[in-house]
Tab-separated table of C-alpha atoms and ligand atoms in Angstrom:
chain	number	residue	atom	x	y	z
A	1	MET	CA	-5.368	12.321	-6.885
A	2	ASP	CA	-4.264	8.978	-9.254
A	3	LEU	CA	-7.114	7.747	-10.928
A	4	THR	CA	-5.398	6.069	-13.793
A	5	ILE	CA	-3.837	3.791	-10.927
A	6	GLU	CA	-6.460	2.402	-10.389
A	7	GLN	CA	-7.879	2.257	-13.575
A	8	ALA	CA	-4.633	-0.278	-14.704
A	9	ARG	CA	-5.519	-2.072	-11.474
A	10	ALA	CA	-8.968	-2.273	-12.960
A	11	LEU	CA	-8.153	-4.635	-15.478
A	12	ASP	CA	-6.327	-6.658	-13.328
A	13	THR	CA	-8.640	-9.008	-11.776
A	14	SER	CA	-6.238	-8.995	-8.242
A	15	SER	CA	-7.054	-6.440	-7.068
A	16	ARG	CA	-8.114	-6.504	-3.310
A	17	ASN	CA	-5.828	-5.100	0.650
A	18	GLY	CA	-3.718	-7.405	2.970
A	19	LEU	CA	-2.792	-10.253	0.675
A	20	ILE	CA	-3.371	-13.604	2.780
A	21	GLU	CA	-1.383	-15.534	-0.190
A	22	SER	CA	2.201	-15.995	1.480
A	23	SER	CA	3.480	-16.947	-1.767
A	24	LYS	CA	3.000	-13.289	-3.099
A	25	ARG	CA	5.568	-12.183	-0.396
A	26	TRP	CA	9.074	-11.020	-1.170
A	27	PRO	CA	11.002	-14.471	0.359
A	28	ASN	CA	13.210	-13.671	3.406
A	29	ASN	CA	11.523	-10.122	2.824
A	30	ARG	CA	13.590	-8.939	0.071
A	31	VAL	CA	12.687	-6.376	-2.175
A	32	PHE	CA	14.749	-6.258	-5.095
A	33	TYR	CA	14.757	-3.739	-7.903
A	34	GLU	CA	16.032	-2.142	-10.632
A	35	ILE	CA	15.675	1.333	-11.964
A	36	ASN	CA	15.700	2.458	-15.761
A	37	ASP	CA	16.269	5.848	-17.134
A	38	GLU	CA	13.188	7.108	-17.534
A	39	HIS	CA	13.651	9.295	-14.160
A	40	THR	CA	14.976	12.341	-13.259
A	41	MET	CA	17.940	12.565	-10.761
A	42	GLU	CA	15.529	14.340	-8.624
A	43	GLU	CA	12.474	11.688	-9.146
A	44	LEU	CA	15.229	9.007	-8.001
A	45	VAL	CA	15.991	10.474	-4.636
A	46	GLU	CA	12.491	10.343	-3.957
A	47	ILE	CA	12.608	6.458	-4.856
A	48	GLU	CA	15.254	6.015	-2.609
A	49	ARG	CA	14.107	8.257	-0.030
A	50	ALA	CA	10.772	5.930	-0.172
A	51	MET	CA	12.294	3.007	0.135
A	52	GLN	CA	14.263	4.440	3.200
A	53	VAL	CA	11.090	5.311	4.554
A	54	ILE	CA	9.632	1.303	4.235
A	55	GLU	CA	12.652	-0.362	5.584
A	56	SER	CA	13.601	2.214	8.661
A	57	VAL	CA	10.162	1.190	10.237
A	58	SER	CA	9.818	-2.906	9.306
A	59	CYS	CA	12.394	-5.699	7.879
A	60	VAL	CA	11.669	-5.362	4.803
A	61	GLN	CA	14.901	-4.623	2.497
A	62	PHE	CA	15.609	-3.131	-0.450
A	63	LYS	CA	18.142	-4.547	-2.968
A	64	GLU	CA	19.463	-3.588	-6.659
A	65	ARG	CA	19.167	-6.953	-8.657
A	66	THR	CA	21.945	-8.535	-9.493
A	67	HIS	CA	20.825	-11.671	-11.123
A	68	GLU	CA	17.231	-12.512	-9.413
A	69	HIS	CA	13.700	-14.068	-11.088
A	70	GLY	CA	11.561	-11.500	-9.442
A	71	TYR	CA	11.952	-8.117	-8.484
A	72	ILE	CA	11.045	-4.843	-9.522
A	73	VAL	CA	11.571	-2.019	-12.315
A	74	PHE	CA	11.026	1.099	-11.914
A	75	GLY	CA	10.058	2.948	-14.623
A	76	ALA	CA	7.948	6.089	-15.831
A	77	SER	CA	7.031	4.964	-19.650
A	78	GLY	CA	3.105	4.663	-19.017
A	79	SER	CA	1.026	7.552	-18.214
A	80	GLY	CA	-0.453	6.932	-14.639
A	81	CYS	CA	1.121	5.239	-11.129
A	82	SER	CA	0.508	1.674	-10.971
A	83	SER	CA	1.869	-1.809	-9.482
A	84	LYS	CA	1.452	-5.264	-9.186
A	85	VAL	CA	0.315	-6.645	-5.976
A	86	GLY	CA	2.398	-8.999	-4.065
A	87	TYR	CA	5.870	-10.743	-5.644
A	88	HIS	CA	5.238	-12.007	-8.839
A	89	GLY	CA	8.549	-13.902	-9.316
A	90	ASN	CA	10.081	-11.963	-12.698
A	91	ALA	CA	10.224	-8.628	-13.316
A	92	GLN	CA	7.173	-6.286	-12.522
A	93	THR	CA	6.759	-2.922	-12.977
A	94	ILE	CA	6.276	-0.158	-10.869
A	95	ASN	CA	5.315	3.031	-12.970
A	96	LEU	CA	5.834	6.549	-11.699
A	97	ALA	CA	5.023	8.822	-13.962
A	98	PRO	CA	6.141	12.132	-13.298
A	99	LYS	CA	2.775	13.760	-11.585
A	100	CYS	CA	3.167	10.361	-8.950
A	101	PHE	CA	6.109	12.630	-7.264
A	102	GLN	CA	3.757	15.396	-6.239
A	103	ARG	CA	2.709	13.427	-3.260
A	104	PHE	CA	5.524	11.446	-1.727
A	105	GLY	CA	2.860	9.157	-0.261
A	106	THR	CA	1.823	8.072	-3.350
A	107	ILE	CA	5.781	6.615	-4.267
A	108	ILE	CA	5.031	4.600	-0.427
A	109	HIS	CA	1.471	3.709	-2.377
A	110	GLU	CA	2.751	2.102	-5.001
A	111	LEU	CA	5.497	0.214	-2.671
A	112	LEU	CA	2.909	-1.338	-0.203
A	113	HIS	CA	0.991	-2.380	-3.257
A	114	ALA	CA	3.897	-3.821	-4.855
A	115	LEU	CA	4.949	-5.745	-1.118
A	116	GLY	CA	0.855	-7.221	-0.382
A	117	PHE	CA	-1.666	-4.558	0.023
A	118	TYR	CA	-4.476	-3.813	-1.096
A	119	HIS	CA	-6.802	-0.317	-1.053
A	120	MET	CA	-8.342	-0.099	2.258
A	121	GLN	CA	-11.712	0.253	1.241
A	122	SER	CA	-11.671	-3.067	-0.042
A	123	THR	CA	-11.882	-4.994	2.923
A	124	HIS	CA	-14.691	-7.205	3.828
A	125	ASP	CA	-15.808	-4.981	6.904
A	126	ARG	CA	-15.565	-1.418	4.908
A	127	ASP	CA	-19.306	-1.075	4.941
A	128	ASP	CA	-18.939	-0.279	9.056
A	129	TYR	CA	-16.862	2.369	8.580
A	130	ILE	CA	-17.648	3.903	5.014
A	131	LYS	CA	-20.971	4.405	2.301
A	132	ILE	CA	-19.649	3.986	-1.071
A	133	ASN	CA	-22.030	6.210	-3.584
A	134	TYR	CA	-22.028	4.444	-6.428
A	135	GLU	CA	-24.650	7.224	-8.495
A	136	ASN	CA	-21.328	9.892	-8.378
A	137	ILE	CA	-18.904	6.863	-9.788
A	138	ARG	CA	-18.088	7.363	-13.408
A	139	THR	CA	-19.478	4.831	-15.195
A	140	GLY	CA	-17.567	1.415	-15.591
A	141	MET	CA	-14.838	2.366	-12.696
A	142	GLU	CA	-17.238	1.070	-10.413
A	143	ARG	CA	-15.295	-2.103	-9.754
A	144	ASN	CA	-12.701	0.306	-7.993
A	145	PHE	CA	-15.068	0.286	-5.384
A	146	ASN	CA	-15.467	-3.430	-4.956
A	147	LYS	CA	-14.974	-5.169	-1.414
A	148	TYR	CA	-13.526	-8.944	-1.018
A	149	ASP	CA	-14.010	-11.289	1.604
A	150	LEU	CA	-11.714	-12.710	4.263
A	151	GLN	CA	-10.572	-15.556	2.179
A	152	ARG	CA	-8.513	-13.097	-0.131
A	153	VAL	CA	-7.593	-10.212	2.178
A	154	THR	CA	-7.091	-9.995	5.927
A	155	ASN	CA	-6.432	-6.540	7.924
A	156	PHE	CA	-4.220	-8.573	9.776
A	157	GLY	CA	-6.892	-7.974	13.489
A	158	GLN	CA	-6.363	-4.662	12.716
A	159	LYS	CA	-8.810	-1.713	12.980
A	160	TYR	CA	-10.467	-0.421	9.437
A	161	ASP	CA	-7.698	1.883	9.317
A	162	TYR	CA	-9.142	5.525	7.600
A	163	GLU	CA	-5.701	7.046	7.950
A	164	SER	CA	-4.576	4.331	5.507
A	165	VAL	CA	-1.389	5.757	2.920
A	166	MET	CA	-4.079	2.932	1.064
A	167	HIS	CA	-7.285	4.490	1.159
A	168	TYR	CA	-8.643	6.328	-1.614
A	169	SER	CA	-9.978	10.288	-1.447
A	170	GLY	CA	-13.380	10.771	-1.127
A	171	TYR	CA	-13.245	11.797	-4.435
A	172	GLY	CA	-11.505	8.729	-6.277
A	173	PHE	CA	-13.462	8.063	-9.699
A	174	SER	CA	-16.265	10.531	-8.874
A	175	LYS	CA	-17.702	11.857	-12.314
A	176	ASN	CA	-20.087	14.771	-10.909
A	177	GLY	CA	-17.589	16.074	-8.119
A	178	GLN	CA	-19.927	14.555	-5.307
A	179	PRO	CA	-18.017	12.131	-3.186
A	180	THR	CA	-17.850	8.735	-3.779
A	181	ILE	CA	-16.486	7.637	-0.471
A	182	GLU	CA	-17.960	8.922	2.969
A	183	PRO	CA	-17.109	8.274	5.921
A	184	TYR	CA	-19.298	7.051	8.750
A	185	ASN	CA	-17.149	8.886	10.997
A	186	LYS	CA	-16.973	13.026	9.627
A	187	SER	CA	-13.868	13.236	11.266
A	188	TYR	CA	-12.045	11.207	8.697
A	189	THR	CA	-13.267	13.119	5.799
A	190	ASN	CA	-10.819	15.081	4.840
A	191	VAL	CA	-8.258	12.540	6.156
A	192	ILE	CA	-9.218	9.663	4.142
A	193	GLY	CA	-6.398	9.224	0.946
A	194	GLN	CA	-3.912	11.101	2.795
A	195	ARG	CA	-0.925	10.593	0.308
A	196	ILE	CA	1.789	11.863	3.619
A	197	GLY	CA	2.730	8.686	4.251
A	198	MET	CA	2.471	5.305	5.817
A	199	SER	CA	0.013	5.132	9.028
A	200	SER	CA	0.624	3.788	12.542
A	201	THR	CA	-1.596	1.004	11.359
A	202	ASP	CA	-0.020	0.483	7.817
A	203	ILE	CA	3.187	0.071	9.713
A	204	LEU	CA	1.945	-2.484	12.081
A	205	LYS	CA	-0.095	-4.667	9.070
A	206	LEU	CA	3.687	-4.733	6.775
A	207	ASN	CA	5.454	-5.714	9.712
A	208	ILE	CA	3.209	-8.738	10.427
A	209	MET	CA	2.375	-9.095	7.229
A	210	TYR	CA	6.410	-9.734	6.864
A	211	ASN	CA	7.177	-11.575	10.518
A	212	CYS	CA	9.100	-8.691	11.136
A	213	ASN	CA	8.279	-9.035	15.154
A	214	SER	CA	10.180	-11.846	15.506
A	215	LEU	CA	13.304	-9.684	14.832
A	216	ASP	CA	12.866	-9.131	18.033
A	217	GLU	CA	12.376	-10.909	21.030
A	218	THR	CA	11.369	-8.184	23.791
A	219	TYR	CA	9.634	-5.752	21.587
A	220	GLU	CA	10.540	-3.042	24.053
A	221	SER	CA	14.059	-3.256	23.867
A	222	GLY	CA	14.932	-4.563	20.149
A	223	PRO	CA	16.471	-2.508	17.534
A	224	PHE	CA	12.958	-2.461	15.720
A	225	CYS	CA	11.086	-0.559	18.650
A	226	THR	CA	13.871	1.400	19.102
A	227	ARG	CA	13.794	2.685	16.017
A	228	ASN	CA	9.948	3.196	16.051
A	229	LEU	CA	8.806	3.590	19.322
A	230	ASN	CA	5.141	4.736	18.820
A	231	LEU	CA	3.495	1.482	17.319
A	232	PRO	CA	1.304	-0.633	19.309
A	233	MET	CA	3.390	-3.612	19.215
A	234	CYS	CA	6.528	-1.752	20.905
A	235	LEU	CA	4.603	0.046	23.855
A	236	LEU	CA	2.569	-3.305	24.555
A	237	LYS	CA	4.770	-5.916	26.966
A	238	PRO	CA	5.077	-9.077	24.533
A	239	SER	CA	2.853	-11.656	25.504
A	240	THR	CA	5.125	-14.755	26.817
B	301	ZN	ZN1	-3.632	2.278	-5.376
């Protein structure tokens, strides 16, 4: 679990899940980045792989920075795994300490923050799906369990996603080993907090956020769906 990330983010007043404000999206779906020399070769390979995964399921592209003002700097000088949310128009750090490489999904999680996603359990409708046990949360960390209204966050029309790589695990910020988040649907108890990779809904939301669908007039036959056959939008006939 990535506690220090969330602690760091607790200090950032902009903590929420799918960002509505379009000025915080990366212009032209292009994310520029630099990697400083704090990462090992193995870590660089993983960062590269995470960017490729996101590119393979969306129209988002990662490019090495030349002179652009808005860009990500990958570094490891901090202790946790952290990222700002959305595009900021200047240098914004994604900190990936060595422990962040234990689970591939953690790198994806931080990249999705940078692309404009907040935590799943911050959405306005979360109380219909999960129970927050405030009595088990470490003192001072309660704000990590805030939820945000529809003015600030959107699910892009998608159902609450227990499988999201942006969801906390059941024990995030627990002070006593007891769960801080319990899904009402118990079959998801051990699913929430997965850090394997993006869920199909994560992928769909990313594509909606960045208007990737418009690349393909006909979803079923376009290059986007050829690569991503299992996405709902590729299984449905496009509306005309
Ligand atoms: Zn996070």
